XYZ file of C-alpha atoms in Angstrom:
660
model
C -101.198 59.999 12.070
C -102.726 63.401 11.391
C -103.723 62.528 7.846
C -106.129 59.880 9.027
C -107.152 61.833 12.107
C -108.316 64.735 9.917
C -110.078 62.318 7.557
C -112.372 61.210 10.366
C -113.312 64.696 11.518
C -115.623 65.540 8.610
C -118.974 63.963 7.858
C -119.789 62.452 4.513
C -121.508 65.609 3.317
C -118.430 67.679 4.122
C -119.751 69.329 7.281
C -117.510 69.551 10.295
C -117.810 69.195 14.023
C -117.102 72.688 15.369
C -115.992 71.814 18.882
C -113.714 74.681 20.011
C -110.024 74.024 20.574
C -107.225 76.421 21.428
C -103.600 76.672 20.312
C -104.291 76.521 16.550
C -101.241 77.208 14.368
C -101.021 80.689 12.900
C -100.474 79.465 9.375
C -103.551 77.223 9.675
C -105.665 80.162 10.750
C -104.537 82.077 7.700
C -105.631 79.241 5.432
C -108.992 78.998 7.225
C -109.567 82.697 6.695
C -108.698 82.310 3.035
C -111.248 79.528 2.726
C -113.976 81.648 4.214
C -113.449 84.057 1.314
C -113.977 81.245 -1.236
C -117.343 79.499 -1.309
C -115.898 76.573 -3.217
C -113.385 75.692 -0.450
C -114.561 73.426 2.355
C -114.108 74.985 5.765
C -112.096 73.010 8.352
C -112.752 72.915 12.069
C -110.136 73.935 14.665
C -109.703 70.236 15.476
C -108.603 69.618 11.875
C -106.187 72.507 12.112
C -104.661 71.246 15.364
C -100.992 70.468 15.381
C -99.861 67.431 17.416
C -102.139 68.319 20.332
C -104.655 65.560 19.598
C -104.997 63.107 22.504
C -104.194 59.453 21.791
C -106.665 57.250 23.631
C -106.709 53.826 21.979
C -104.299 50.990 21.306
C -104.276 51.499 17.558
C -103.134 55.101 17.901
C -100.603 54.069 20.558
C -99.092 51.626 18.100
C -98.966 54.110 15.227
C -97.638 56.871 17.464
C -94.828 54.587 18.648
C -93.776 54.181 15.037
C -94.192 57.900 14.385
C -91.842 58.736 17.256
C -89.256 56.292 15.973
C -89.539 57.710 12.450
C -89.126 61.226 13.808
C -85.859 60.171 15.446
C -84.600 58.500 12.304
C -85.610 61.436 10.137
C -83.157 63.607 12.042
C -80.240 61.370 11.087
C -80.469 59.207 7.985
C -77.653 56.963 9.209
C -79.957 55.604 11.917
C -81.991 53.877 9.254
C -79.033 51.583 8.559
C -78.275 50.731 12.166
C -80.000 47.365 11.922
C -77.726 46.101 9.171
C -75.047 45.322 11.770
C -76.156 42.609 14.237
C -76.154 43.517 17.910
C -74.121 40.826 19.674
C -74.400 39.761 23.298
C -71.291 41.719 24.202
C -71.384 40.665 27.860
C -70.313 37.168 26.823
C -67.177 38.363 24.976
C -63.728 38.640 26.505
C -61.897 41.977 26.680
C -59.746 40.964 23.687
C -62.843 40.094 21.661
C -64.559 43.357 22.652
C -61.586 45.417 21.481
C -61.558 43.466 18.207
C -65.281 44.240 17.713
C -64.721 47.923 18.524
C -61.890 48.100 15.994
C -64.194 46.601 13.365
C -67.010 49.080 14.097
C -64.792 52.175 14.012
C -64.208 51.520 10.306
C -67.943 51.877 9.524
C -68.610 55.168 7.703
C -72.122 55.714 9.081
C -71.032 56.345 12.629
C -74.545 56.672 14.096
C -75.540 53.263 12.748
C -73.095 51.673 15.218
C -73.586 54.121 18.105
C -75.608 51.681 20.215
C -73.187 48.853 19.444
C -70.189 50.919 20.560
C -71.875 51.998 23.788
C -72.777 48.367 24.577
C -69.162 47.363 23.929
C -67.933 50.207 26.141
C -70.199 49.168 29.030
C -69.181 45.493 28.740
C -65.460 46.265 28.422
C -65.327 48.714 31.336
C -67.214 46.375 33.654
C -64.768 43.547 32.880
C -61.755 45.886 33.064
C -62.791 47.383 36.420
C -63.372 43.904 37.806
C -59.951 42.818 36.540
C -58.225 45.849 38.120
C -59.992 45.260 41.431
C -58.675 41.698 41.502
C -55.139 42.858 40.717
C -55.375 45.476 43.449
C -56.545 42.863 45.969
C -53.595 40.651 45.001
C -51.177 43.579 45.334
C -52.456 44.450 48.819
C -52.335 40.792 49.869
C -48.724 40.453 48.715
C -47.666 43.833 50.144
C -49.788 44.373 53.280
C -47.468 46.952 54.829
C -46.509 48.888 51.715
C -47.120 52.621 51.302
C -46.657 52.355 47.549
C -49.673 53.360 45.493
C -51.164 50.594 43.353
C -50.638 50.945 39.593
C -51.367 48.432 36.861
C -50.914 48.992 33.130
C -52.996 46.904 30.741
C -51.977 47.530 27.105
C -55.399 46.329 25.975
C -57.038 49.237 27.862
C -54.825 51.717 26.030
C -55.868 50.174 22.724
C -59.541 50.386 23.741
C -59.192 54.079 24.718
C -57.498 54.817 21.407
C -60.270 53.164 19.363
C -63.047 54.761 21.398
C -61.414 58.166 20.943
C -61.447 57.609 17.169
C -65.159 56.786 17.364
C -65.917 59.911 19.437
C -64.023 62.131 17.000
C -65.968 60.673 14.082
C -69.240 61.117 15.980
C -68.462 64.736 16.880
C -67.558 65.505 13.274
C -70.777 63.853 12.169
C -72.866 65.909 14.622
C -71.310 69.181 13.523
C -72.071 68.377 9.898
C -75.527 67.117 10.857
C -76.496 70.288 12.739
C -75.539 72.438 9.787
C -77.528 70.278 7.373
C -80.540 70.040 9.697
C -80.790 73.815 9.971
C -80.532 74.281 6.225
C -83.056 71.498 5.512
C -85.507 72.968 8.034
C -85.414 76.330 6.288
C -85.981 74.605 2.934
C -89.013 72.682 4.214
C -90.539 75.734 5.874
C -90.117 77.604 2.603
C -91.917 74.771 0.765
C -94.813 75.022 3.229
C -95.027 78.776 2.581
C -95.113 78.148 -1.168
C -97.884 75.570 -0.678
C -99.996 78.251 1.029
C -99.750 80.457 -2.016
C -100.998 77.768 -4.419
C -104.637 78.281 -3.487
C -105.314 81.108 -5.955
C -108.413 80.975 -8.169
C -106.801 83.448 -10.554
C -104.065 80.956 -11.546
C -104.404 78.346 -14.288
C -105.165 75.013 -12.561
C -102.765 73.053 -14.749
C -99.885 75.400 -13.982
C -100.801 75.265 -10.307
C -100.850 71.463 -10.349
C -97.442 71.396 -12.021
C -96.045 73.698 -9.357
C -97.657 71.531 -6.668
C -95.954 68.381 -7.998
C -92.635 70.185 -8.146
C -93.049 71.239 -4.500
C -93.840 67.647 -3.488
C -90.700 66.416 -5.248
C -88.621 69.122 -3.564
C -90.126 68.098 -0.209
C -89.147 64.452 -0.696
C -85.553 65.471 -1.439
C -85.255 68.181 1.184
C -83.311 66.023 3.671
C -83.405 65.533 7.441
C -84.569 68.151 9.965
C -84.330 68.370 13.792
C -86.326 65.679 15.567
C -88.218 68.142 17.740
C -89.439 69.972 14.600
C -90.336 66.873 12.602
C -93.997 66.324 13.534
C -94.780 70.040 13.640
C -93.336 70.736 10.175
C -94.795 67.581 8.645
C -98.274 68.324 10.028
C -98.145 71.813 8.545
C -97.019 70.424 5.218
C -99.677 67.725 5.206
C -102.352 70.184 6.239
C -101.643 72.433 3.251
C -101.415 69.431 0.925
C -104.929 68.459 2.120
C -106.111 72.008 1.483
C -104.711 71.886 -2.004
C -106.429 68.580 -2.761
C -109.723 70.006 -1.539
C -109.063 73.019 -3.702
C -108.554 70.700 -6.682
C -112.261 69.907 -6.765
C -112.291 72.647 -9.390
C -110.469 70.081 -11.579
C -112.039 66.884 -10.313
C -110.591 64.752 -13.113
C -106.996 65.553 -12.130
C -107.764 65.178 -8.419
C -109.550 61.845 -8.807
C -106.701 60.460 -10.898
C -104.221 61.346 -8.163
C -106.554 59.918 -5.487
C -106.713 56.652 -7.430
C -102.948 56.442 -7.724
C -102.500 57.124 -4.013
C -105.104 54.476 -3.142
C -103.303 51.871 -5.223
C -100.022 52.690 -3.478
C -101.567 52.432 -0.047
C -103.304 49.155 -0.954
C -99.891 47.754 -1.915
C -98.533 48.825 1.466
C -101.477 47.144 3.232
C -100.861 43.946 1.252
C -97.190 44.007 2.235
C -98.033 44.551 5.902
C -100.392 41.547 5.756
C -97.349 39.505 4.700
C -95.217 41.029 7.444
C -97.715 39.950 10.096
C -96.661 36.360 9.381
C -92.937 37.118 9.211
C -90.971 34.940 11.660
C -88.385 37.633 12.362
C -90.542 40.100 14.269
C -87.879 42.765 14.646
C -87.050 42.666 10.954
C -90.762 42.909 10.079
C -91.260 45.806 12.483
C -88.335 47.700 10.966
C -89.886 47.333 7.516
C -93.223 48.446 8.944
C -91.511 51.651 10.117
C -90.304 52.271 6.568
C -93.818 51.620 5.202
C -95.284 54.131 7.672
C -92.722 56.672 6.532
C -93.642 56.077 2.887
C -97.385 56.219 3.715
C -96.897 59.463 5.568
C -94.333 61.311 3.463
C -94.369 59.923 -0.062
C -98.017 59.125 -0.742
C -100.747 61.737 -0.843
C -104.336 61.416 0.392
C -107.056 59.217 -1.105
C -110.678 60.012 -1.818
C -112.872 60.586 1.215
C -114.925 57.439 0.588
C -111.786 55.220 0.963
C -109.856 57.154 3.585
C -111.319 55.592 6.704
C -111.395 52.051 5.287
C -107.805 51.992 4.016
C -106.500 53.672 7.168
C -108.353 51.255 9.466
C -106.861 48.282 7.629
C -103.386 49.748 7.920
C -103.962 50.692 11.551
C -105.330 47.233 12.467
C -102.360 45.499 10.872
C -100.000 47.912 12.614
C -101.683 47.035 15.906
C -101.142 43.319 15.214
C -97.481 43.904 14.453
C -97.141 46.041 17.562
C -98.754 43.309 19.678
C -96.378 40.679 18.247
C -93.462 42.935 19.066
C -94.738 43.477 22.596
C -95.106 39.686 22.964
C -91.499 39.308 21.813
C -90.401 41.945 24.306
C -92.338 40.169 27.026
C -90.556 36.932 26.124
C -87.237 38.777 26.279
C -88.199 40.115 29.687
C -88.996 36.568 30.813
C -85.567 35.474 29.567
C -83.986 38.330 31.478
C -85.753 37.167 34.643
C -84.438 33.623 34.024
C -80.967 35.064 33.454
C -81.278 36.933 36.737
C -82.085 33.685 38.550
C -79.051 32.031 36.925
C -76.755 34.881 37.916
C -78.093 34.907 41.472
C -77.400 31.161 41.701
C -73.849 31.737 40.399
C -73.313 34.469 42.998
C -74.560 32.117 45.723
C -72.104 29.410 44.602
C -69.211 31.881 44.715
C -70.293 32.985 48.203
C -70.150 29.344 49.331
C -66.653 28.921 47.849
C -65.602 32.078 49.698
C -66.266 30.270 52.979
C -64.934 26.757 52.304
C -61.731 26.173 54.254
C -58.947 24.782 52.080
C -55.593 23.773 53.531
C -53.275 23.086 50.576
C -52.209 24.850 47.401
C -53.493 22.118 45.051
C -56.978 22.369 46.538
C -56.900 26.140 46.224
C -56.075 25.775 42.554
C -59.230 23.705 42.219
C -61.254 26.403 44.018
C -59.803 29.094 41.771
C -60.724 27.089 38.661
C -64.279 26.744 39.968
C -64.598 30.492 40.500
C -63.158 31.184 37.043
C -65.738 28.825 35.530
C -68.502 30.571 37.490
C -67.240 33.982 36.346
C -67.395 32.819 32.736
C -70.888 31.429 33.297
C -71.965 34.754 34.842
C -70.808 36.749 31.825
C -72.407 34.214 29.459
C -75.740 34.162 31.270
C -77.130 37.089 29.283
C -78.868 40.320 30.213
C -80.971 40.812 33.326
C -83.785 43.359 33.872
C -82.274 46.837 33.690
C -83.696 47.862 37.060
C -81.618 45.199 38.871
C -78.557 45.221 36.610
C -76.407 47.423 38.870
C -77.517 45.572 41.988
C -76.695 42.171 40.437
C -73.307 43.364 39.188
C -72.459 44.790 42.621
C -73.404 41.502 44.335
C -71.230 39.560 41.879
C -68.222 41.822 42.445
C -68.641 41.563 46.214
C -68.810 37.745 46.100
C -65.665 37.513 43.946
C -63.853 40.067 46.112
C -64.702 38.094 49.262
C -63.375 34.923 47.652
C -60.155 36.674 46.655
C -59.732 38.067 50.172
C -60.206 34.571 51.607
C -57.748 33.132 49.069
C -55.187 35.868 49.645
C -55.290 35.246 53.378
C -54.204 31.660 52.749
C -51.456 32.673 50.347
C -50.245 35.299 52.784
C -49.389 32.448 55.185
C -47.938 30.463 52.294
C -45.784 33.440 51.426
C -44.242 33.429 54.931
C -43.537 29.705 54.641
C -42.024 30.213 51.183
C -39.810 32.972 52.562
C -38.520 30.560 55.202
C -37.887 27.992 52.474
C -36.027 30.637 50.481
C -33.714 31.288 53.430
C -33.013 27.550 53.797
C -32.233 27.117 50.114
C -29.984 30.173 50.112
C -27.994 28.534 52.930
C -27.659 25.372 50.855
C -26.507 27.448 47.875
C -23.869 29.030 50.090
C -22.652 25.598 51.229
C -22.577 24.225 47.695
C -20.598 27.214 46.433
C -18.125 26.846 49.317
C -17.492 23.171 48.401
C -17.558 23.395 44.608
C -13.764 23.869 44.336
C -12.876 21.124 46.843
C -10.400 18.439 45.719
C -11.037 16.202 48.715
C -13.524 14.114 46.808
C -13.737 11.352 49.392
C -14.876 13.736 52.127
C -16.783 16.258 49.990
C -18.849 13.977 47.764
C -21.081 12.611 50.571
C -21.613 16.160 51.838
C -22.608 17.413 48.383
C -25.023 14.516 47.990
C -26.498 15.286 51.394
C -26.954 18.947 50.398
C -28.832 17.819 47.295
C -31.111 15.617 49.396
C -31.819 18.499 51.767
C -32.657 20.717 48.795
C -35.312 18.215 47.687
C -36.876 18.233 51.149
C -37.263 22.035 51.262
C -40.633 23.239 49.931
C -41.526 25.939 47.407
C -39.986 29.398 47.387
C -41.490 32.624 45.957
C -41.805 32.284 42.208
C -39.786 35.398 41.408
C -36.742 33.859 43.136
C -37.161 30.175 42.262
C -35.465 30.202 38.835
C -32.546 32.345 39.972
C -31.740 30.388 43.139
C -32.141 27.030 41.382
C -29.735 28.159 38.673
C -27.107 29.135 41.257
C -27.487 25.850 43.159
C -27.361 23.717 40.021
C -24.265 25.501 38.713
C -22.391 24.948 42.009
C -23.318 21.240 42.126
C -22.556 20.697 38.446
C -19.193 22.412 38.827
C -18.192 20.081 41.663
C -19.448 16.858 40.079
C -17.862 17.768 36.763
C -14.539 17.975 38.614
C -15.292 14.644 40.296
C -16.078 13.061 36.951
C -12.843 14.385 35.482
C -10.906 12.996 38.450
C -12.581 9.620 38.052
C -11.706 9.623 34.386
C -8.049 10.041 35.348
C -8.421 7.392 38.040
C -9.743 4.890 35.523
C -6.354 4.676 33.850
C -4.774 3.949 37.233
C -7.415 1.271 37.953
C -6.707 -0.489 34.674
C -3.016 -0.456 35.519
C -3.807 -1.818 39.011
C -5.835 -4.642 37.435
C -2.979 -5.609 35.154
C -0.584 -5.692 38.107
C -2.982 -7.768 40.230
C -3.583 -10.162 37.385
C 0.165 -10.763 36.967
C 0.660 -11.005 40.727
C -2.167 -13.530 40.968
C -0.197 -15.916 38.752
C 2.842 -15.535 41.002
C 0.738 -16.171 44.115
C -0.603 -19.434 42.687
C 2.927 -20.825 42.795
C 3.490 -19.765 46.417
C 4.142 -22.683 48.809
C 4.097 -22.719 52.611
C 7.387 -23.718 54.346
C 5.725 -25.276 57.375
C 7.175 -22.615 59.674
C 4.067 -21.035 61.201
C 5.375 -17.522 61.916
C 7.354 -17.350 58.689
C 4.359 -18.516 56.623
C 1.995 -16.111 58.395
C 4.295 -13.154 57.772
C 4.594 -14.181 54.131
C 0.780 -14.279 53.725
C 0.463 -10.855 55.383
C 3.096 -9.507 53.026
C 1.152 -10.817 50.032
C -1.960 -9.068 51.345
C -0.141 -5.739 51.779
C 1.416 -6.040 48.333
C -1.988 -6.743 46.799
C -3.501 -3.732 48.561
C -0.676 -1.499 47.377
C -1.699 -2.006 43.746
C -4.882 0.055 44.420
C -8.420 -0.224 43.121
C -9.400 -1.996 39.938
C -12.232 -1.015 37.540
C -15.684 -1.854 38.843
C -16.355 -4.252 35.981
C -13.180 -6.254 36.864
C -13.630 -6.605 40.604
C -14.006 -10.362 40.160
C -10.224 -10.545 40.483
C -10.613 -9.763 44.208
C -12.639 -12.944 44.592
C -9.898 -15.004 42.984
C -7.345 -13.515 45.368
C -9.588 -14.312 48.374
C -9.922 -17.946 47.263
C -6.151 -18.353 47.168
C -5.902 -16.787 50.642
C -8.608 -19.103 51.972
C -6.659 -22.084 50.682
C -3.481 -20.816 52.336
C -5.268 -20.181 55.614
C -6.621 -23.724 55.494
C -3.102 -25.093 55.279
C -1.814 -22.707 57.913
C -2.208 -23.991 61.469
C -4.169 -20.922 62.703
C -6.989 -20.895 65.188
C -10.428 -20.644 63.684
C -10.867 -17.185 65.133
C -7.546 -15.864 63.809
C -8.196 -17.344 60.387
C -11.679 -15.869 60.249
C -10.505 -12.455 61.385
C -7.723 -12.319 58.806
C -10.162 -13.198 56.016
C -12.635 -10.628 57.320
C -9.980 -7.933 57.699
C -8.837 -8.504 54.128
C -12.374 -8.275 52.772
C -13.125 -5.083 54.706
C -9.880 -3.550 53.506
C -10.983 -4.224 49.956
C -14.376 -2.546 50.555
C -12.655 0.392 52.181
C -10.273 0.696 49.256
C -13.186 0.827 46.852
C -14.831 3.718 48.773
C -17.964 1.615 48.992
C -19.513 3.261 52.060
C -22.895 1.693 51.363
C -21.540 -1.855 51.625
C -19.581 -0.977 54.744
C -22.755 0.398 56.315
C -24.668 -2.738 55.343
C -21.906 -4.872 56.871
C -22.129 -2.869 60.087
C -25.891 -3.360 60.283
C -25.480 -7.097 59.615
C -22.906 -7.476 62.416
C -25.039 -5.577 64.898
C -27.985 -7.809 64.074
C -25.871 -10.979 64.518
C -24.608 -9.724 67.889
C -28.181 -9.159 69.040
C -29.175 -12.655 67.879
C -26.245 -14.356 69.673
C -26.858 -12.384 72.880
C -30.486 -13.443 72.786
C -29.459 -17.070 72.339
C -27.063 -16.851 75.298
C -29.733 -15.232 77.434
C -32.201 -17.964 76.529
C -29.683 -20.750 77.258
C -28.770 -19.208 80.621
C -32.457 -19.091 81.507
C -32.847 -22.713 80.496
C -30.001 -23.870 82.722
C -31.840 -22.466 85.730
C -34.248 -25.366 85.391
C -31.368 -27.726 86.201
C -30.234 -25.972 89.383
C -30.614 -29.133 91.479
C -29.178 -31.493 88.866
C -25.793 -33.189 89.246
C -22.786 -31.410 87.719
C -22.087 -34.281 85.355
C -25.625 -34.326 84.028
C -25.262 -34.728 80.224
C -27.950 -32.173 79.437
C -26.400 -29.579 81.744
C -22.987 -30.141 80.232
C -24.400 -29.773 76.705
C -26.099 -26.496 77.549
C -22.920 -25.109 79.108
C -20.906 -26.090 76.019
C -23.477 -24.425 73.845
C -23.280 -21.233 75.905
C -19.492 -21.231 75.560
C -19.667 -21.643 71.779
C -22.100 -18.723 71.545
C -19.812 -16.563 73.688
C -16.885 -17.331 71.400
C -19.074 -16.494 68.434
C -20.192 -13.262 70.165
C -16.559 -12.238 70.681
C -15.871 -12.867 67.025
C -18.836 -10.754 65.873
C -17.878 -7.940 68.230
C -14.294 -7.990 66.976
C -15.546 -7.748 63.392
C -17.857 -4.839 64.301
C -14.934 -3.082 65.941
C -12.903 -3.393 62.752
C -15.735 -1.983 60.624
C -16.180 0.987 62.925
C -12.470 1.669 62.840
C -12.574 1.637 59.045
C -15.505 4.130 58.929
C -13.724 6.456 61.328
C -10.465 6.370 59.422
């Protein structure tokens, strides 16, 4: 700071080092000339008169200059001093919805420049996520429509909301800047006028007390003069401070007043040094450094100089403590840079994992869903990993986008094939819908019901169809099937009344049949039994829960057949024919099919037995014809052949029933 720099230019006896230096300010030259005319005014060297052309060569001055530059920036716009009241979040880790919510919150802040950096960070984070999102949607669109000439468009309402909020912020910022420029220009003129008035104070003809009063008034006006342009800050302040120094040197004419002011200034600066000593141990380095900036501003702008004997000592203390704070801040920044390097390694590892997933061959949809979930988790981890060094930020982001794009291309290639398969499935299901609609009004329930059930089974076997058609086509199919089966249910409801009536008739007829007696005339008795069977069948089906009555009827028939002098085969076939007729009358196709399978199995078993017996008899080729064992085998073969004929006859009847 120039105040302390000038302090160190003069020796203890007040002499100066007269090393030449160019580019001295005009107003400083005027003051120097005025001093030459007054023997009581100490002459200053050109180095003391220098503006901000002094060369900074040590760490202490580097630290203080860093703060001076920051204060110059904040002096231009007072709202910047409050920018630290709002915490800077890690906006990269927030979702687009959360970013828009944060932007909406910040646009309500009156001091627009205090949130400028926050808004720009939000903008960068939102646009990177939005652009990545749009790229993915575009890849999906191209994958689903490879041959289209239609231009890709995608509307995200959240983006419109973001643009609206950001526009509000820009309008507020532009309004602020217009007002700021006007105020800065006016404040600059005021401060320059104060400097001119300070020049005129050095007048031996004026009463020192009146001059001192005017000087204090000028200092108060300076403190309240407001912000000025950043590029003018150091120049104007140096001029002001230079003339304040001149005035204090001039005050040696009234040493009592000067020394009193020096003492007050020293006490104020000692308090600042004591506070900075506390800040050195503050855990929150950034918070401490921000307060240090304010203390430098107070030291520089609000507090005047101290006596020459204390100037170097108090400044060196303040400068040393500033250097310590600066070093702590640099250590913090170095730690942050180390964290950024660690974050870079994490993000590079995430990118590598995505690149691996972009090459793993996956054959089924369920596995692809797992791969997609992995990539989504890695994307979230990437955004949550934190900042990376600024010099590799764009490169890292580009590598991440490329890895995700490659994965999406690989995924879309798979789903392109799936789409063709789903289109084929759609065609198959549309055919089934057509069939179902064609049969939904059918009244031939016996013939149509099995077909409708078969259509439903085929529907289950067909795979997925494109999602945009699935609900519609399923609704059409379900409505056609429901319409038919509702009709079937209604028909069965009507049939139930008929079945109950049939049961009542069969129950009454069963009592009559119990009293039936055979006459002993074979043909007459056989015709009578057949007539009973036909009469029984004519009554129709009975309710499922009352089918036990059929068993009672069969028992009576069995008893009659026992008494009737029929061959075993004829008796068996009549019983079997009656039972099959009952199954056929009940529309029990499943039991008929089971009966068919059973008969075919029995035929195979009997044929195998016959084949085995015929093989066995070959061992007795040379035996006598009346050999007991040979005769037994031949009888056994004959019995099996009779049994085979019976099974075949039964199978023939079942097949005839199924074809009817």
